[in-house]
Short mmCIF file of C-alpha atoms in Angstrom, two decimals:
data_model
loop_
_atom_site.label_atom_id
_atom_site.label_comp_id
_atom_site.label_asym_id
_atom_site.label_seq_id
_atom_site.Cartn_x
_atom_site.Cartn_y
_atom_site.Cartn_z
CA MET N 8 24.93 -11.64 -10.77
CA LYS N 9 26.89 -13.87 -8.49
CA ARG N 10 26.23 -17.56 -8.95
CA ARG N 11 26.88 -20.06 -6.17
CA VAL N 12 26.99 -23.81 -6.33
CA ILE N 13 25.16 -25.57 -3.54
CA LEU N 14 25.46 -29.28 -2.93
CA ALA N 15 22.25 -30.40 -1.30
CA ALA N 16 22.22 -33.70 0.52
CA THR N 17 20.10 -35.42 -2.10
CA THR N 18 22.13 -34.14 -5.02
CA ALA N 19 25.39 -34.98 -3.29
CA MET N 20 24.26 -38.58 -3.04
CA ILE N 21 23.94 -38.79 -6.81
CA GLY N 22 26.94 -36.61 -7.54
CA CYS N 23 25.03 -33.68 -9.10
CA ALA N 24 25.44 -29.98 -8.35
CA ALA N 25 22.38 -27.76 -7.99
CA TYR N 26 22.91 -24.18 -9.13
CA ALA N 27 21.41 -21.38 -7.11
CA GLU N 28 21.22 -17.67 -7.68
CA ASP N 29 21.78 -14.53 -5.66
CA LEU N 30 18.86 -12.29 -6.65
CA GLU N 31 18.84 -8.60 -5.80
CA VAL N 32 15.32 -7.50 -4.82
CA THR N 33 14.59 -3.77 -4.58
CA HIS N 34 11.76 -2.29 -2.51
CA TRP N 35 10.97 0.66 -0.23
CA TRP N 36 10.00 -1.26 2.91
CA THR N 37 12.22 0.16 5.65
CA SER N 38 10.03 0.74 8.73
CA GLY N 39 10.23 -1.75 11.58
CA SER N 40 7.14 -3.71 10.60
CA GLU N 41 7.97 -3.56 6.89
CA ALA N 42 11.47 -4.92 7.49
CA ALA N 43 10.03 -7.75 9.59
CA ALA N 44 7.54 -8.58 6.85
CA VAL N 45 10.02 -8.57 3.97
CA ALA N 46 12.31 -10.79 6.02
CA GLU N 47 9.64 -13.49 5.73
CA PHE N 48 9.92 -13.43 1.94
CA ALA N 49 13.71 -13.51 2.19
CA LYS N 50 13.65 -16.46 4.56
CA ALA N 51 11.26 -18.42 2.35
CA PHE N 52 13.30 -17.73 -0.79
CA ASP N 53 16.60 -18.62 0.89
CA ALA N 54 15.06 -21.94 1.89
CA THR N 55 14.92 -22.85 -1.83
CA GLY N 56 18.72 -22.75 -1.99
CA ASN N 57 18.75 -19.36 -3.66
CA LYS N 58 19.71 -16.13 -1.91
CA TRP N 59 17.65 -12.97 -1.41
CA VAL N 60 19.96 -9.94 -1.70
CA ASP N 61 18.08 -7.08 -0.09
CA GLY N 62 17.99 -3.81 -2.02
CA ALA N 63 15.90 -1.63 0.29
CA ILE N 64 15.71 2.02 -0.77
CA ALA N 65 14.95 4.44 2.05
CA GLY N 66 11.96 6.70 1.57
CA SER N 67 8.55 6.25 0.02
CA GLY N 68 7.66 4.70 -3.30
CA GLY N 69 7.84 8.15 -4.83
CA VAL N 70 11.52 8.26 -3.90
CA ALA N 71 12.33 4.66 -4.76
CA ARG N 72 10.49 4.20 -8.06
CA PRO N 73 12.59 6.66 -10.10
CA VAL N 74 15.74 4.89 -8.89
CA MET N 75 14.31 1.51 -9.86
CA VAL N 76 13.15 2.71 -13.27
CA SER N 77 16.51 4.40 -13.95
CA ARG N 78 18.39 1.20 -13.24
CA ILE N 79 16.13 -0.89 -15.45
CA THR N 80 16.19 1.53 -18.39
CA GLY N 81 19.91 2.14 -17.90
CA GLY N 82 20.88 -1.51 -18.32
CA ASP N 83 21.59 -2.28 -14.66
CA PRO N 84 18.45 -4.19 -13.68
CA MET N 85 17.83 -5.84 -10.36
CA ALA N 86 16.31 -9.33 -10.43
CA ALA N 87 12.96 -8.24 -8.96
CA THR N 88 11.44 -4.96 -7.89
CA GLN N 89 8.41 -3.69 -6.04
CA PHE N 90 5.73 -1.51 -7.60
CA ASN N 91 2.16 -0.78 -6.51
CA HIS N 92 -0.88 -2.33 -8.15
CA GLY N 93 -1.75 -0.30 -11.19
CA GLN N 94 0.02 1.37 -14.10
CA GLN N 95 3.43 2.13 -12.62
CA ALA N 96 5.37 -0.47 -14.65
CA GLN N 97 3.29 -0.40 -17.83
CA GLU N 98 5.78 1.59 -19.90
CA LEU N 99 8.60 -0.73 -18.85
CA VAL N 100 6.54 -3.74 -19.89
CA GLU N 101 5.63 -2.16 -23.22
CA ALA N 102 9.32 -1.40 -23.83
CA GLY N 103 10.13 -5.10 -23.42
CA LEU N 104 12.18 -4.54 -20.28
CA MET N 105 10.10 -6.74 -17.96
CA ARG N 106 9.57 -10.46 -18.32
CA SER N 107 6.22 -12.15 -18.57
CA LEU N 108 5.15 -14.48 -15.77
CA GLU N 109 2.28 -15.91 -17.82
CA SER N 110 3.74 -19.42 -17.97
CA VAL N 111 4.10 -19.55 -14.17
CA ALA N 112 0.72 -17.93 -13.52
CA SER N 113 -1.07 -20.30 -15.88
CA ALA N 114 0.71 -23.42 -14.64
CA ASP N 115 0.02 -22.59 -10.99
CA GLY N 116 -3.55 -21.36 -11.46
CA TRP N 117 -3.09 -17.80 -10.20
CA ARG N 118 -6.32 -16.69 -11.84
CA ASP N 119 -8.20 -19.20 -9.68
CA ILE N 120 -6.62 -18.30 -6.34
CA VAL N 121 -6.15 -14.51 -6.41
CA HIS N 122 -9.12 -12.67 -4.91
CA PRO N 123 -10.52 -10.27 -5.90
CA ALA N 124 -9.73 -10.84 -9.57
CA SER N 125 -9.01 -7.15 -10.12
CA ILE N 126 -5.75 -7.56 -8.19
CA LEU N 127 -4.29 -9.93 -10.76
CA GLU N 128 -5.85 -7.97 -13.60
CA SER N 129 -3.62 -5.08 -12.53
CA CYS N 130 -0.68 -7.30 -13.46
CA GLU N 131 -2.10 -8.17 -16.86
CA ILE N 132 -1.13 -6.45 -20.10
CA ASP N 133 -2.30 -7.76 -23.47
CA GLY N 134 -3.52 -10.97 -21.87
CA GLU N 135 -0.27 -11.85 -20.08
CA ILE N 136 0.65 -11.63 -16.39
CA TYR N 137 3.73 -9.51 -15.70
CA CYS N 138 3.85 -9.37 -11.92
CA VAL N 139 3.11 -11.34 -8.79
CA PRO N 140 0.76 -9.49 -6.39
CA VAL N 141 1.77 -10.03 -2.78
CA ASN N 142 -0.86 -8.21 -0.72
CA ILE N 143 -4.00 -6.13 -0.62
CA HIS N 144 -3.54 -2.83 1.13
CA SER N 145 -6.58 -0.73 1.85
CA GLN N 146 -5.80 2.94 2.38
CA LEU N 147 -9.19 3.76 3.83
CA TRP N 148 -8.58 3.61 7.60
CA LEU N 149 -8.56 5.85 10.65
CA TRP N 150 -6.29 4.70 13.51
CA LEU N 151 -7.00 5.93 17.02
CA SER N 152 -5.05 5.90 20.29
CA ASN N 153 -7.31 4.68 23.08
CA ASP N 154 -4.94 6.18 25.67
CA ALA N 155 -5.14 9.61 24.06
CA PHE N 156 -8.92 9.74 24.40
CA GLU N 157 -8.79 8.43 27.95
CA THR N 158 -6.32 11.21 28.82
CA ALA N 159 -8.61 13.76 27.18
CA GLY N 160 -11.59 12.42 29.11
CA VAL N 161 -13.70 11.53 26.09
CA ALA N 162 -14.90 8.24 24.70
CA VAL N 163 -13.01 6.60 21.86
CA PRO N 164 -14.85 7.70 18.69
CA ASN N 165 -16.79 5.27 16.54
CA ASN N 166 -16.57 7.37 13.38
CA TRP N 167 -15.13 10.50 11.79
CA ASP N 168 -17.87 12.79 13.09
CA GLU N 169 -17.26 11.73 16.69
CA PHE N 170 -13.52 12.10 16.12
CA VAL N 171 -13.96 15.67 14.90
CA ALA N 172 -16.18 16.44 17.91
CA ALA N 173 -13.45 15.13 20.24
CA GLY N 174 -10.77 17.34 18.64
CA PRO N 175 -11.06 20.29 21.06
CA ALA N 176 -10.78 17.99 24.10
CA LEU N 177 -7.64 16.46 22.65
CA ARG N 178 -6.14 19.91 22.06
CA GLU N 179 -7.01 20.95 25.59
CA ALA N 180 -5.18 17.90 26.91
CA GLY N 181 -2.06 18.78 24.89
CA ILE N 182 -2.63 16.00 22.36
CA GLN N 183 -2.31 16.46 18.61
CA PRO N 184 -5.81 15.60 17.29
CA LEU N 185 -4.80 14.33 13.85
CA VAL N 186 -1.26 13.62 12.69
CA ILE N 187 -0.22 13.44 9.04
CA GLY N 188 3.39 13.26 7.90
CA ARG N 189 4.74 15.87 5.52
CA GLN N 190 5.31 13.54 2.58
CA PRO N 191 2.91 14.51 -0.25
CA TRP N 192 1.48 11.01 -0.66
CA GLN N 193 0.20 11.06 2.93
CA ALA N 194 -1.89 14.16 2.30
CA SER N 195 -3.20 12.60 -0.91
CA LEU N 196 -4.10 9.41 0.96
CA ALA N 197 -6.09 11.43 3.48
CA PHE N 198 -8.05 13.08 0.67
CA GLN N 199 -8.75 9.77 -1.07
CA THR N 200 -9.97 8.27 2.20
CA ILE N 201 -12.22 11.23 2.90
CA VAL N 202 -13.74 11.08 -0.60
CA ALA N 203 -14.46 7.34 -0.35
CA SER N 204 -15.85 7.57 3.19
CA VAL N 205 -17.62 10.94 3.31
CA ALA N 206 -18.72 11.38 -0.31
CA GLY N 207 -19.21 7.62 -0.55
CA PRO N 208 -17.93 4.79 -2.74
CA GLU N 209 -20.15 5.68 -5.69
CA ALA N 210 -18.85 9.24 -5.82
CA TYR N 211 -15.30 7.97 -5.29
CA GLY N 212 -15.58 5.74 -8.36
CA LYS N 213 -17.11 8.46 -10.52
CA VAL N 214 -14.50 11.00 -9.47
CA PHE N 215 -11.30 8.98 -9.70
CA GLY N 216 -12.43 6.34 -12.18
CA ASP N 217 -14.73 8.25 -14.54
CA LYS N 218 -13.03 11.64 -14.00
CA ASP N 219 -16.50 13.18 -13.68
CA ALA N 220 -16.18 16.92 -13.02
CA ASP N 221 -19.93 17.25 -12.42
CA VAL N 222 -19.64 14.93 -9.43
CA VAL N 223 -16.65 16.92 -8.14
CA ASN N 224 -18.91 19.98 -8.14
CA GLY N 225 -21.84 18.07 -6.63
CA PRO N 226 -23.26 17.90 -3.09
CA GLU N 227 -21.51 14.69 -1.99
CA MET N 228 -18.09 16.06 -2.85
CA GLU N 229 -19.00 19.32 -1.14
CA LYS N 230 -19.24 17.30 2.10
CA ALA N 231 -15.88 15.69 1.32
CA PHE N 232 -14.15 19.02 0.70
CA ALA N 233 -15.60 20.36 3.96
CA ALA N 234 -14.21 17.33 5.79
CA LEU N 235 -10.85 17.90 4.08
CA ALA N 236 -10.79 21.45 5.44
CA THR N 237 -11.61 20.10 8.91
CA ALA N 238 -8.79 17.58 8.60
CA ARG N 239 -6.39 20.41 7.82
CA GLU N 240 -7.49 22.24 10.97
CA MET N 241 -7.02 19.10 13.05
CA THR N 242 -3.50 18.54 11.72
CA ALA N 243 -2.31 22.04 12.66
CA GLY N 244 0.86 21.55 14.69
CA SER N 245 1.68 18.17 13.19
CA ASN N 246 5.43 18.15 12.60
CA VAL N 247 6.56 14.67 11.58
CA GLN N 248 7.85 13.56 8.19
CA GLU N 249 7.52 9.79 7.75
CA TRP N 250 4.22 7.89 8.00
CA ASN N 251 5.60 5.52 10.65
CA GLN N 252 6.70 8.48 12.78
CA ALA N 253 3.10 9.63 12.71
CA THR N 254 1.94 6.14 13.69
CA THR N 255 4.42 6.16 16.57
CA GLN N 256 2.76 9.33 17.91
CA VAL N 257 -0.58 7.51 17.92
CA ILE N 258 1.00 4.49 19.59
CA ASN N 259 2.49 6.72 22.30
CA GLY N 260 -0.75 8.65 22.85
CA GLN N 261 0.81 11.90 21.60
CA ALA N 262 -1.76 12.06 18.81
CA GLY N 263 -5.40 11.07 18.78
CA GLY N 264 -5.57 9.65 15.30
CA GLN N 265 -4.00 9.08 11.91
CA ILE N 266 -5.55 8.50 8.50
CA MET N 267 -3.37 5.79 7.02
CA GLY N 268 -3.46 2.52 5.18
CA ASP N 269 -3.74 -0.81 6.94
CA TRP N 270 0.05 -1.17 6.94
CA ALA N 271 -0.07 1.01 10.05
CA GLN N 272 -1.21 -1.96 12.09
CA GLY N 273 2.17 -3.58 11.49
CA GLU N 274 3.70 -0.79 13.57
CA PHE N 275 1.14 -1.35 16.32
CA ALA N 276 2.02 -5.04 16.25
CA ILE N 277 5.78 -4.59 16.73
CA ALA N 278 4.97 -2.14 19.56
CA GLU N 279 3.02 -5.05 21.13
CA GLN N 280 -0.23 -3.11 21.15
CA VAL N 281 -3.50 -5.01 20.97
CA ALA N 282 -6.26 -4.05 18.56
CA GLY N 283 -9.45 -3.11 20.40
CA GLU N 284 -7.58 -2.55 23.66
CA ASP N 285 -4.71 -0.18 22.98
CA TYR N 286 -5.87 1.19 19.67
CA THR N 287 -8.98 1.32 17.52
CA CYS N 288 -9.19 0.90 13.75
CA LEU N 289 -12.03 2.35 11.70
CA PRO N 290 -12.29 1.29 8.05
CA GLY N 291 -13.99 3.92 5.93
CA LEU N 292 -13.46 6.39 8.81
CA GLY N 293 -16.17 4.45 10.61
CA LEU N 294 -18.73 5.89 8.16
CA ALA N 295 -18.82 3.05 5.63
CA ASP N 296 -17.89 -0.63 5.43
CA ILE N 297 -15.44 -0.09 2.63
CA VAL N 298 -11.91 -1.15 1.67
CA SER N 299 -9.77 -0.41 -1.36
CA THR N 300 -7.68 -2.86 -3.34
CA GLY N 301 -4.34 -1.13 -3.47
CA GLY N 302 -1.20 -2.99 -2.58
CA ASP N 303 2.13 -4.20 -3.79
CA ALA N 304 3.40 -6.44 -6.55
CA PHE N 305 6.80 -7.56 -7.78
CA TYR N 306 7.97 -7.32 -11.36
CA PHE N 307 10.94 -9.12 -12.84
CA PRO N 308 13.24 -7.35 -15.32
CA ALA N 309 14.12 -9.31 -18.43
CA ILE N 310 17.62 -10.75 -17.95
CA ASP N 311 19.20 -12.94 -20.62
CA ASP N 312 20.37 -15.72 -18.34
CA PRO N 313 18.38 -18.96 -18.00
CA GLU N 314 19.63 -19.59 -14.47
CA VAL N 315 18.46 -16.15 -13.35
CA THR N 316 15.16 -16.66 -15.14
CA ALA N 317 14.60 -19.94 -13.29
CA ALA N 318 15.38 -18.28 -9.95
CA GLN N 319 13.01 -15.41 -10.75
CA GLU N 320 10.22 -17.91 -11.35
CA GLU N 321 11.07 -19.61 -8.06
CA LEU N 322 10.85 -16.27 -6.24
CA ALA N 323 7.47 -15.51 -7.83
CA ARG N 324 6.16 -18.89 -6.68
CA VAL N 325 7.50 -18.33 -3.16
CA MET N 326 5.86 -14.92 -2.85
CA ILE N 327 2.40 -16.22 -3.72
CA SER N 328 2.72 -19.50 -1.80
CA PRO N 329 0.20 -19.98 1.04
CA GLU N 330 2.89 -20.11 3.73
CA ALA N 331 4.69 -16.95 2.64
CA GLN N 332 1.41 -15.10 2.08
CA VAL N 333 0.36 -15.71 5.67
CA ALA N 334 3.75 -15.00 7.26
CA PHE N 335 4.35 -11.83 5.25
CA ASN N 336 0.90 -10.28 5.55
CA LEU N 337 0.48 -10.91 9.27
CA LYS N 338 3.57 -8.78 9.86
CA LYS N 339 2.88 -6.25 7.11
CA GLY N 340 -0.67 -5.53 8.29
CA SER N 341 -2.07 -6.19 4.82
CA MET N 342 -4.44 -8.83 3.51
CA PRO N 343 -3.30 -11.83 1.45
CA VAL N 344 -4.07 -11.95 -2.25
CA ARG N 345 -5.02 -15.61 -1.94
CA GLY N 346 -8.52 -16.50 -0.89
CA ASP N 347 -7.55 -19.99 0.29
CA VAL N 348 -5.15 -19.35 3.19
CA ASN N 349 -5.62 -19.90 6.92
CA LEU N 350 -5.71 -16.64 8.84
CA ASP N 351 -6.67 -17.85 12.31
CA ALA N 352 -3.89 -15.64 13.70
CA ALA N 353 -5.32 -12.44 12.20
CA ASN N 354 -6.04 -9.64 14.67
CA GLU N 355 -9.28 -7.68 15.03
CA CYS N 356 -8.35 -5.07 12.43
CA MET N 357 -7.28 -7.55 9.77
CA ARG N 358 -10.52 -9.47 10.37
CA LYS N 359 -12.50 -6.28 9.78
CA GLY N 360 -10.76 -5.83 6.47
CA LEU N 361 -11.24 -9.45 5.46
CA ASP N 362 -14.93 -9.32 6.37
CA ILE N 363 -15.44 -6.23 4.24
CA LEU N 364 -13.45 -7.76 1.41
CA ALA N 365 -15.82 -10.73 1.51
CA ASN N 366 -19.13 -9.00 2.25
CA GLY N 367 -18.81 -5.23 2.05
CA THR N 368 -17.92 -2.60 -0.53
CA VAL N 369 -14.61 -2.94 -2.33
CA VAL N 370 -13.28 -0.09 -4.48
CA ALA N 371 -10.19 0.10 -6.67
CA GLY N 372 -7.04 1.60 -5.26
CA ILE N 373 -6.07 5.01 -6.53
CA ASP N 374 -3.05 3.66 -8.43
CA GLN N 375 -5.44 1.50 -10.44
CA MET N 376 -7.45 4.55 -11.57
CA LEU N 377 -4.96 7.40 -12.00
CA SER N 378 -1.81 7.47 -14.08
CA PRO N 379 1.45 7.87 -12.09
CA ASP N 380 1.78 11.45 -13.36
CA ALA N 381 -1.75 12.40 -12.30
CA GLY N 382 -1.21 10.70 -8.94
CA ASN N 383 1.90 12.81 -8.36
CA GLN N 384 0.03 15.97 -9.30
CA LEU N 385 -2.71 15.11 -6.83
CA ALA N 386 -0.17 14.48 -4.08
CA ASP N 387 1.50 17.82 -4.73
CA LEU N 388 -1.87 19.59 -4.66
CA MET N 389 -2.90 18.00 -1.39
CA VAL N 390 0.35 18.69 0.45
CA GLN N 391 0.08 22.29 -0.75
CA PHE N 392 -3.43 22.49 0.70
CA PHE N 393 -2.39 21.04 4.06
CA ASN N 394 0.65 23.32 4.29
CA GLU N 395 -1.09 26.55 3.24
CA PRO N 396 -3.98 27.48 5.58
CA GLY N 397 -4.97 30.30 3.24
CA MET N 398 -5.61 28.01 0.28
CA SER N 399 -9.34 27.72 -0.24
CA VAL N 400 -11.42 24.66 -0.94
CA ASP N 401 -12.53 26.29 -4.21
CA ASP N 402 -8.89 26.57 -5.28
CA VAL N 403 -8.33 22.90 -4.50
CA LYS N 404 -11.48 21.88 -6.35
CA ALA N 405 -10.50 23.78 -9.50
CA SER N 406 -7.00 22.33 -9.50
CA PHE N 407 -8.34 18.84 -8.84
CA ILE N 408 -10.67 19.07 -11.83
CA ASP N 409 -7.71 20.14 -13.98
CA ILE N 410 -5.81 17.01 -12.89
CA LEU N 411 -8.75 14.76 -13.72
CA GLU N 412 -9.18 16.39 -17.13
CA TYR N 413 -5.45 15.97 -17.79
CA ASP N 414 -5.75 12.26 -16.97
CA SER N 415 -8.91 11.66 -19.03
#
């Protein structure tokens, strides 16, 4: 890694040189709002005298993660890399390829400031912290275009049932009722959201957490599978690939709605749309006051260089600092991991999420309950279901149970 010598004014006065590091940071944040958000981290880190070297990898996490893992295991590690909350980096940690942040976390009291505690627990292996969580992303949202419903001559829905009822009017007006991109993870996200919202948080936990096949075959999940079939009907004609392309269709009124995580509101923000006026956000599909605790964290590969190690610790501290937490999350559309920051600038949708986080029902993100392999299998199953109109709900149910049994 390139090392630069920076003479700060104070050190110049006493004739000492302060060493700074260029740290390559890999991530998959490439949409407009994501790039604006990650720039806040870069700016804050650069202000320390170090240098953020951006290593964005185009595509979703499913595309980027294998590249990141290959570099780390192949002896060409970056200085820091993004993963989601959960088990994605566990094997790397167990192989001794990632460095512990326990000394930083303990010294700075991370266990006292990160809320809910389960977020930081996702970073903990054998009692030590191995990552810095940077946000809380709830996947369980429905985003609606107010203009689309006005064009169709129907009221903006308050929940999933009203949205489904408005579908024919949207079609008649030449508007795509529900848009979902063709990446497998988007179809999986829609299913997870439907399970949590339609079957309910208790069933969601028993299905994904306990891997309970009896619940999968039960009446609550029957409602969820029926809603999944309806979602497939409403997405017929959807022809976009990336999630942010789907969000753009909602922003432009070409689509009525999108099931997507709260990062979608970052795209609404850079389009200068106002929550409650131009678009409507419904956590739990408007059926339940519920959010999930997914999100992103950064891990730091073990590099045998004390100067790099010191800069990695500085970056970890920057990412969880109150100032960077606010600046980053306001642009990302996610919620801060700190419970002690000022969010007066939060919009209506972020406030909904924060209120539920404080007073409503909070469930674990899917990456915290399924192994990466099982998560990929689920994504493949769901994209198959959405792309094959002849695939029955019974076929999906049987395959889903197989995945849960495999992951048990």
